Coordinates of C-alpha atoms and ligand atoms in Angstrom, one line a residue:
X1 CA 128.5 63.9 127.2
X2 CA 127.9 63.5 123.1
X3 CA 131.5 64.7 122.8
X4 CA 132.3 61.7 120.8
X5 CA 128.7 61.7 118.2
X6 CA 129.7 65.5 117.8
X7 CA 132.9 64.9 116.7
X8 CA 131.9 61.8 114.4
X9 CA 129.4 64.2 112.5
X10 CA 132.0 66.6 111.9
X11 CA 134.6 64.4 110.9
X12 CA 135.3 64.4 107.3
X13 CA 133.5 68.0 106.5
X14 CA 135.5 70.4 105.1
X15 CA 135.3 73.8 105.5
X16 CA 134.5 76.0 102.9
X17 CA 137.6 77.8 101.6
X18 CA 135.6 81.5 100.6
X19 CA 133.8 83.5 103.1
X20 CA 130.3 83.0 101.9
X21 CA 130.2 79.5 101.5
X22 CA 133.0 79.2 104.9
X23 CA 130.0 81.0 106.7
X24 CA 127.1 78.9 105.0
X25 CA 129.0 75.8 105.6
X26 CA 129.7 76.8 109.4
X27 CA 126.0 77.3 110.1
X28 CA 124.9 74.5 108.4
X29 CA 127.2 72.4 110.4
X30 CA 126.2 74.4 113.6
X31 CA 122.4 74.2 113.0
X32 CA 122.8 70.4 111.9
X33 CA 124.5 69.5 115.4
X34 CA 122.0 71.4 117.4
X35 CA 118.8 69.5 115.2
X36 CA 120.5 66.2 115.8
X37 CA 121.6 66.5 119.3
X38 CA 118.0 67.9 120.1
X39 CA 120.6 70.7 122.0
X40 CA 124.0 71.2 122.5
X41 CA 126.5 73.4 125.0
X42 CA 128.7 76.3 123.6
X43 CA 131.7 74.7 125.2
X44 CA 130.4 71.3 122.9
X45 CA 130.1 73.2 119.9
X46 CA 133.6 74.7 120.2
X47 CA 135.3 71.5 121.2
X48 CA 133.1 70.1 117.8
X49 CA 133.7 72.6 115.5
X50 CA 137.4 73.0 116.0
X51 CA 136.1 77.1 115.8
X52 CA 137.2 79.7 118.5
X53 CA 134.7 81.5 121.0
X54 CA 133.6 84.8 119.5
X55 CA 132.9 82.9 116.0
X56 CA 130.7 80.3 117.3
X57 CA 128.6 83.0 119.5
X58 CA 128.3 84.7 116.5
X59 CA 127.3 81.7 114.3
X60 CA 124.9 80.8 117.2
X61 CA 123.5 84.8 117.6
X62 CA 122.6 84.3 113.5
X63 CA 120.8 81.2 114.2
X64 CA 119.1 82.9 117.0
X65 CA 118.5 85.9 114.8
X66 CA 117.0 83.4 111.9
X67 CA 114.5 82.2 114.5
X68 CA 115.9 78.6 114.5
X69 CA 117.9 77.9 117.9
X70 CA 116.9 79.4 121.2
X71 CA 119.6 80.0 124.1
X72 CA 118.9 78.6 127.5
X73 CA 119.7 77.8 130.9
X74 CA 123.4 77.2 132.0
X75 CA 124.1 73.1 131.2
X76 CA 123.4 71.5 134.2
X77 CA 125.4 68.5 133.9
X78 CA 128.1 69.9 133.3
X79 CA 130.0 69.4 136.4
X80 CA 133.8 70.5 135.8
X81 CA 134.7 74.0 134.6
X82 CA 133.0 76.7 133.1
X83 CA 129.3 76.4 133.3
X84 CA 128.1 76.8 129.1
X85 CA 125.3 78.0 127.9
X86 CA 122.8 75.2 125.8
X87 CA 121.7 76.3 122.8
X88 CA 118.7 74.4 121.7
X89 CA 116.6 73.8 118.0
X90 CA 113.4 76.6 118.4
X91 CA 109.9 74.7 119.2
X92 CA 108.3 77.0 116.6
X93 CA 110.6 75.6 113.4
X94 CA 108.1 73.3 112.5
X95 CA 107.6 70.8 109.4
X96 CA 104.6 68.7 108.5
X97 CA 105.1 64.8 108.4
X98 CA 102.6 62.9 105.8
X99 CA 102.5 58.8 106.2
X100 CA 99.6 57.9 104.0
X101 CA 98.9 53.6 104.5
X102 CA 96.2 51.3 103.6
X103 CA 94.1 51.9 106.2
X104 CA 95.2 55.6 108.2
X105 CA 96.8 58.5 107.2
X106 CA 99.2 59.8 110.1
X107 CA 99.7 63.4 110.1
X108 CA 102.2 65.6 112.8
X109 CA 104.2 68.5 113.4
X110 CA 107.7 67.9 114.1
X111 CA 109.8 70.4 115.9
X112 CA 113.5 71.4 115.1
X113 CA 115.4 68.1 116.7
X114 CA 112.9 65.9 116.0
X115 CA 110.4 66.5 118.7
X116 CA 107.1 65.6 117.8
X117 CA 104.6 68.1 118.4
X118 CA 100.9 67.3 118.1
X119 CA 100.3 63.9 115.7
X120 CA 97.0 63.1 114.4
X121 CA 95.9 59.4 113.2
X122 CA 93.2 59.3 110.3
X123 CA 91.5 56.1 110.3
X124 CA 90.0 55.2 107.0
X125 CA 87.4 52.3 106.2
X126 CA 89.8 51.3 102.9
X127 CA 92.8 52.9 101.3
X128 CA 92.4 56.3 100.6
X129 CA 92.6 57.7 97.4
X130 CA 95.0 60.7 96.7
X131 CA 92.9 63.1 96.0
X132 CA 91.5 62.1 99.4
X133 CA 94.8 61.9 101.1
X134 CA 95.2 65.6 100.2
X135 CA 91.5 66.7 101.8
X136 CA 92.8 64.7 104.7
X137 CA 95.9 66.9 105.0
X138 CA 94.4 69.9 104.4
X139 CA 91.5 69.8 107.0
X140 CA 94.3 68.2 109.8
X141 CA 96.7 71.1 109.0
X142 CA 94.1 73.8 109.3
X143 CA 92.9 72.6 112.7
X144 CA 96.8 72.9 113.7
X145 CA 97.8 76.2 112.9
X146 CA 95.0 77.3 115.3
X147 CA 96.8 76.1 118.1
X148 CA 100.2 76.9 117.2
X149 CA 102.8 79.3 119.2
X150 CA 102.2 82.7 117.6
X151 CA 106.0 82.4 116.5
X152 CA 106.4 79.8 114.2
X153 CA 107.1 78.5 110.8
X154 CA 106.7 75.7 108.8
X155 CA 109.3 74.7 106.8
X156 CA 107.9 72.4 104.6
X157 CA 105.9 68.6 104.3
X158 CA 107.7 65.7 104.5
X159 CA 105.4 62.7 102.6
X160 CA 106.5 59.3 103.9
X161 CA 105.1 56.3 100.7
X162 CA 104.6 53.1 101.3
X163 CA 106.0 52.6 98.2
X164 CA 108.5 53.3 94.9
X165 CA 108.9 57.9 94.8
X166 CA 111.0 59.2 91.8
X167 CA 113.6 60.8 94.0
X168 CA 113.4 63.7 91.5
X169 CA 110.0 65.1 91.6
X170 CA 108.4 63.0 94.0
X171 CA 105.8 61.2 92.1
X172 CA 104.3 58.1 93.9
X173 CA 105.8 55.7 91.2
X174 CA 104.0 52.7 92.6
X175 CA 102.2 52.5 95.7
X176 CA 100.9 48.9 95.4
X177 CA 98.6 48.2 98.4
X178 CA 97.0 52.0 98.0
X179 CA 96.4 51.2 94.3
X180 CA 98.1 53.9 93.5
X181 CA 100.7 54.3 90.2
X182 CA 102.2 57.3 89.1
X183 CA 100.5 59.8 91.3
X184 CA 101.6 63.3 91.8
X185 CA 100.5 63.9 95.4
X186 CA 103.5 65.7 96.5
X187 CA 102.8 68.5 93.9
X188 CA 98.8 68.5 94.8
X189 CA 99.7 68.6 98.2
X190 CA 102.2 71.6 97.8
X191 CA 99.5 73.5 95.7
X192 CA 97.0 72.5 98.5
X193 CA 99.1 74.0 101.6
X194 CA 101.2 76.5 99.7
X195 CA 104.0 74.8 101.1
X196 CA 107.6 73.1 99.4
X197 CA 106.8 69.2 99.6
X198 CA 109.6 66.2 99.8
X199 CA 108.7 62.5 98.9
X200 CA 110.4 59.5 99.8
X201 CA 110.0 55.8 100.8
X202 CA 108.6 55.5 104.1
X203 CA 111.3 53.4 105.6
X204 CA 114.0 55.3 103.8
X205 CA 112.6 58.4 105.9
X206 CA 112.3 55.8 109.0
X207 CA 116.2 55.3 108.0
X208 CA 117.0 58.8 108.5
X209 CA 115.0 59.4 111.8
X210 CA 117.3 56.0 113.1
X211 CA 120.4 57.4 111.6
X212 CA 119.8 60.8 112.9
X213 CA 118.4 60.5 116.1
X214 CA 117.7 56.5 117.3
X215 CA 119.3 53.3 117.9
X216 CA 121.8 54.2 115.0
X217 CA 123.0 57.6 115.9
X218 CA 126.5 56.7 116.6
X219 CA 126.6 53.7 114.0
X220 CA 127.9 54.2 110.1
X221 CA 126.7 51.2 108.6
X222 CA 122.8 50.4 109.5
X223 CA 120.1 48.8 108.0
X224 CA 116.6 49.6 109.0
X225 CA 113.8 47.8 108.3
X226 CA 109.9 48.9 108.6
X227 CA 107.2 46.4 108.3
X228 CA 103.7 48.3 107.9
X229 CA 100.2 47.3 106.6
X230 CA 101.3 47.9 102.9
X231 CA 104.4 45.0 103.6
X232 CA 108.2 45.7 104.5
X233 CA 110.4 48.2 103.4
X234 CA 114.1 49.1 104.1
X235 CA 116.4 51.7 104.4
X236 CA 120.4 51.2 104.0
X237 CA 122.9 53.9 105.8
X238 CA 126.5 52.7 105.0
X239 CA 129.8 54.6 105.6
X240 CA 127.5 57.1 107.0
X241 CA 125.3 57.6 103.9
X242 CA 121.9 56.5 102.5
X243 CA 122.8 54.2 99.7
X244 CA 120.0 55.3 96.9
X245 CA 121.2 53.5 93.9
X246 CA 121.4 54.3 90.3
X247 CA 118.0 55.4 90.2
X248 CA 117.0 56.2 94.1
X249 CA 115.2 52.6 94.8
X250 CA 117.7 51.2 96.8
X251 CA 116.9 49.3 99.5
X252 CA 113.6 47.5 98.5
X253 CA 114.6 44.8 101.0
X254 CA 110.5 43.4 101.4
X255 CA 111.4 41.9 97.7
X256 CA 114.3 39.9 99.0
X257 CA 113.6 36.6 98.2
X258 CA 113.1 34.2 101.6
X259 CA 111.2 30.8 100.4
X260 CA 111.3 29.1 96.8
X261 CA 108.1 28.8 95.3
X262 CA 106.0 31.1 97.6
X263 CA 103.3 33.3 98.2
X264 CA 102.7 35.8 94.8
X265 CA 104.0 39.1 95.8
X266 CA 102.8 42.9 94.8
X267 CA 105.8 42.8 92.7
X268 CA 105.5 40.0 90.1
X269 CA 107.4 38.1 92.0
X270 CA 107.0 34.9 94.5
X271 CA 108.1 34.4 98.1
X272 CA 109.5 37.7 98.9
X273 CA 109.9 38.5 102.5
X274 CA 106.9 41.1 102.6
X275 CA 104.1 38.7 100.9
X276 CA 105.7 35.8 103.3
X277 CA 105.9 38.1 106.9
X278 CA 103.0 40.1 107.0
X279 CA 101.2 42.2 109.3
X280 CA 97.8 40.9 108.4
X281 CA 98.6 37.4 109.5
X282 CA 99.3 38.3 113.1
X283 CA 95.9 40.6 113.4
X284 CA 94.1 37.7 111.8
X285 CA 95.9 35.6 114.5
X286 CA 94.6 37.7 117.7
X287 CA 91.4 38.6 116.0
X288 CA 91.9 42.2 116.5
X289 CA 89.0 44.6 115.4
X290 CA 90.0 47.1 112.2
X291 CA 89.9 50.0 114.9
X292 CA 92.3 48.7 117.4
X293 CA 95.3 47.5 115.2
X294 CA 97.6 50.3 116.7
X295 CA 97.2 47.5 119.9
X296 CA 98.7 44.8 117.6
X297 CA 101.9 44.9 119.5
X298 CA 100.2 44.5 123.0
X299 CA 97.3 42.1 121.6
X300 CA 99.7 39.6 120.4
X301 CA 102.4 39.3 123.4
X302 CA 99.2 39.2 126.0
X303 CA 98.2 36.0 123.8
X304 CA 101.1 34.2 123.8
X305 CA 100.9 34.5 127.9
X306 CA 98.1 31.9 127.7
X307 CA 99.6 28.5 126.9
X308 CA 96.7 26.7 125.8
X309 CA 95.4 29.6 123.3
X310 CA 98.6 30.7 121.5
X311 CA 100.1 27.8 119.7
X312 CA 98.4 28.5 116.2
X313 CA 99.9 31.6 117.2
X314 CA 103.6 30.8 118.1
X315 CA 103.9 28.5 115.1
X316 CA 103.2 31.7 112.7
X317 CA 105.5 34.1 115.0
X318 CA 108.6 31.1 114.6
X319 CA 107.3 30.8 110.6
X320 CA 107.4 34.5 110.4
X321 CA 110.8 35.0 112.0
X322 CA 112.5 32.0 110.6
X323 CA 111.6 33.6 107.3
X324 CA 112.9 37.6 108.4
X325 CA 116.2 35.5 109.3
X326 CA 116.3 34.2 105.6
X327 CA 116.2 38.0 104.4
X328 CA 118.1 39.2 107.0
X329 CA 121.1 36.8 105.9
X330 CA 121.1 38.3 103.1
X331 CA 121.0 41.5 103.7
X332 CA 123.8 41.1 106.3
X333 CA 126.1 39.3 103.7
X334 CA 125.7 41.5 101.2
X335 CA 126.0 45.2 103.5
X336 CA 127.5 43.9 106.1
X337 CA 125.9 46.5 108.9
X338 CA 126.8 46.2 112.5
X339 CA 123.3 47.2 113.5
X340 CA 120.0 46.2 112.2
X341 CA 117.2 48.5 113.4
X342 CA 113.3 46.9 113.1
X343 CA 111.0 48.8 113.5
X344 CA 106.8 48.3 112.8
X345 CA 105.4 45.3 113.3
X346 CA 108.7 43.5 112.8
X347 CA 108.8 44.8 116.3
X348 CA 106.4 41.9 117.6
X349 CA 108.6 39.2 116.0
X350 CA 111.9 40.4 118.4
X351 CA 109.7 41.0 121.5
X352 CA 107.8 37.5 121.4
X353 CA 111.1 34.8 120.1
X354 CA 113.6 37.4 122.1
X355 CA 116.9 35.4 121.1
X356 CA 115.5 33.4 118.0
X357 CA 116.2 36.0 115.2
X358 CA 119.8 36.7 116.8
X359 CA 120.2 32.7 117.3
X360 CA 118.8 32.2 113.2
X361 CA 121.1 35.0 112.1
X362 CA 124.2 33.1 113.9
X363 CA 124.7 29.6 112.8
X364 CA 126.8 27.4 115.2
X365 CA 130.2 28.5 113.4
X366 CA 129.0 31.6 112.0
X367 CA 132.0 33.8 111.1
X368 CA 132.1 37.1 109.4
X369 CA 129.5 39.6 109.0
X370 CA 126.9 37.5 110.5
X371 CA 129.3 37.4 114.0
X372 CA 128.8 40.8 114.3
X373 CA 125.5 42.3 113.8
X374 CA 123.6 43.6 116.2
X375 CA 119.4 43.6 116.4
X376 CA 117.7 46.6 118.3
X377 CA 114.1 47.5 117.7
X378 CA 113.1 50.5 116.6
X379 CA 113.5 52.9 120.2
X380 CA 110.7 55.4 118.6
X381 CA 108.5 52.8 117.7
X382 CA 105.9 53.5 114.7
X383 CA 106.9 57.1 114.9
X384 CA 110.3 57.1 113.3
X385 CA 108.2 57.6 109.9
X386 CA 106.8 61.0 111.3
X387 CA 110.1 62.4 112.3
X388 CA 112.2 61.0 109.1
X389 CA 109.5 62.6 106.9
X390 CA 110.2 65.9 108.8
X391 CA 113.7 64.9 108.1
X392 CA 113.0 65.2 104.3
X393 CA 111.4 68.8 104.7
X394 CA 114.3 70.0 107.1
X395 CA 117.1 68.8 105.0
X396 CA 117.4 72.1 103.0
X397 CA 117.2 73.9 105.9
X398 CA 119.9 72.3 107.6
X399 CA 122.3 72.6 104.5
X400 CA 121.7 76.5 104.0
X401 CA 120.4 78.0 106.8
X402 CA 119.9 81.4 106.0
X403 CA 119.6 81.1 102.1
X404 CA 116.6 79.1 102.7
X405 CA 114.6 81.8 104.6
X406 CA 115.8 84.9 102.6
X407 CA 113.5 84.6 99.8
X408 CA 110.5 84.6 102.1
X409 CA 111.5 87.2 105.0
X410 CA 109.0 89.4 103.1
X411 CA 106.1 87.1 103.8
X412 CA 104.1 88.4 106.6
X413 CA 101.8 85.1 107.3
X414 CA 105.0 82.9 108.0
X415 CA 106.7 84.8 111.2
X416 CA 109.5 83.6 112.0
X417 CA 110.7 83.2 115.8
X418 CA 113.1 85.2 117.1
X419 CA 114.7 84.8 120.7
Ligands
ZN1 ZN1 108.2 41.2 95.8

């Protein structure tokens, strides 16, 4: 089954070398392999872990006991020996996902393992303001709790920017095509829901969810790359590891420069990839209403199926992906993934030229990292943001199971599950 992925993400750990931190450490890892796998057998855990029998039932009983994993059925599949139990994340350990853009604000619960439990698409007239963003919130999360499983808790909010976030206290440095600059929303928006709040770029948290759970979940060195309405954005996983720079920015691969004296970009710049591949060229392409441009994807493939309509159109999808293969170059010189993940509307480019980005990428000759490199689109499609955000709020969780519920096991409003 995932025997191999299991033992890939505990390769390399090392096990704490006091009891305390040997037990936090073995839970984390535990919890972590449960989340990721979205459910795992005893017999995989054991065979992962390297740990004997009676320690992982009893690391697994804690979990239980914490409210985070549930233990189910026997493993069907399993088809040779003993028959193991599955022990699987808890639908009711929940965290809120935030993806404020230029023109909706996208708000979900996201389950343990990365399910996605009830999302909710805001559709604003023009780019909301923060202040507005955080009424948003606010109303969508009180309509949710209504309906939620009497045991459950939320763990925190996840807030996905289209833009720069300090990585430290997750101000909205710069938020270009939302007008925003140095806006604290992730503090408002903890103060607004009582809840702890993480900030990041949104394709750095669409980075994560691919890492973690998509196309690149058994890949070390990936580069993902989100085009949204507010441009194109990037995240960078290499060895295994987000790469976040000297100052957390890394990977602002929309400003990667793709055609000499260009359009003028958000960023002072000229003919970067995200002011020369946009999103609003294609929707003005298929004439698609402000309401309907979740459909983009659809709109724009059904076009090109009618040969006398499209050709305005297929000269700006070969423009726009002859461009992407500029960047992409690049990017694959200077990181040298084996897998490039797009995800967005970068999505559109792949599905209408199938093998022109792959054939632009490859140069007759073409040797080194450019032989290599995979293209796969982006398997959750525009939700990746949603469950990388919820990534953000789990990640303390994961890393300290039980030391981040203690301090509130006194709170009575935020029951926690139990088996
Ligand atoms: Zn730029």
């Amino acid at each position: 089954m995932h025997d191999e992925r299991v033992r890939r993400t505990v390769a390399g750990t090392n096990l704490g070398n006091n009891r305390d931190s040997t037990r936090q450490h073995n839970l984390s890892t535990v919890l972590g392999l449960v989340h990721s796998m979205a459910g795992v057998s005893r017999a995989q855990l054991t065979r992962a872990t390297g740990l004997n029998r009676s320690t992982i039932g009893a690391l697994v009983g804690e979990l239980v006991h914490l409210g985070l994993v549930v233990e189910s059925d026997l493993d069907q599949a399993q088809q040779h020996g003993r028959p193991s139990i599955m022990i699987e994340p808890s639908p009711g350990a929940l965290a809120l996902s935030v993806n404020p853009d230029i023109d909706v604000v996208s708000v979900a619960l996201v389950a343990l393992g990365g399910h996605i439990v009830n999302p909710v698409r805001f559709h604003t007239v023009r780019a909301p303001s923060v202040a507005e963003v955080v009424n948003i919130v606010k109303a969508i999360y009180t309509g949710m709790r209504t309906s939620l499983p009497a045991r459950h808790r939320i763990m925190g909010v996840g807030l996905a920017i289209p833009g720069l976030v300090d990585p430290v206290d997750g101000t909205v440095i710069e938020a270009p095509h939302l007008g925003w600059r140095d806006q604290r929303l992730a503090a408002l928006l903890s103060e607004a829901l009582k809840l702890p709040v993480t900030a990041a770029n949104d394709a750095v948290a669409g980075a994560r969810a691919q890492a973690t759970f998509g196309a690149g979940r058994d890949v070390r060195d990936l580069v993902y790359l989100y085009g949204g309405a507010s441009g194109i954005g990037g995240g960078v996983i290499s060895g295994g590891r987000l790469i976040r720079g000297a100052t957390g920015f890394a990977g602002q691969l929309g400003h990667t420069h793709v055609r000499s004296g260009g359009t003028a970009c958000t960023c002072g710049s000229y003919g970067c990839l995200e002011a020369e591949v946009t999103r609003e060229e294609l929707i003005a392409a298929v004439g698609l209403p402000a309401g309907e441009r979740e459909n983009l994807e659809e709109a724009v493939l059904e076009k090109l199926q009618d040969e006398s309509a499209s050709q305005e159109l297929r000269d700006i999808i070969d423009r726009q992906v002859a461009l992407l293969a500029i960047g992409l170059k690049s990017v694959v010189n200077l990181l040298n993934p084996s897998l490039i993940v797009l995800g967005g509307f970068l999505r559109i480019l792949v599905r209408a030229a199938p093998d022109a980005l792959g054939e632009a990428l490859r140069t007759p000759g073409t040797r080194g990292p450019r032989e290599s490199v995979a293209i796969e689109l982006a398997p959750l499609g525009e939700d990746s943001i949603l469950v990388g955000a919820a990534e953000l709020a789990f990640e303390p969780l994961i890393r300290d199971p039980a030391g981040f519920l203690r301090p509130q096991d006194d709170d009575a409003d935020a029951r926690v599950p139990s088996a």
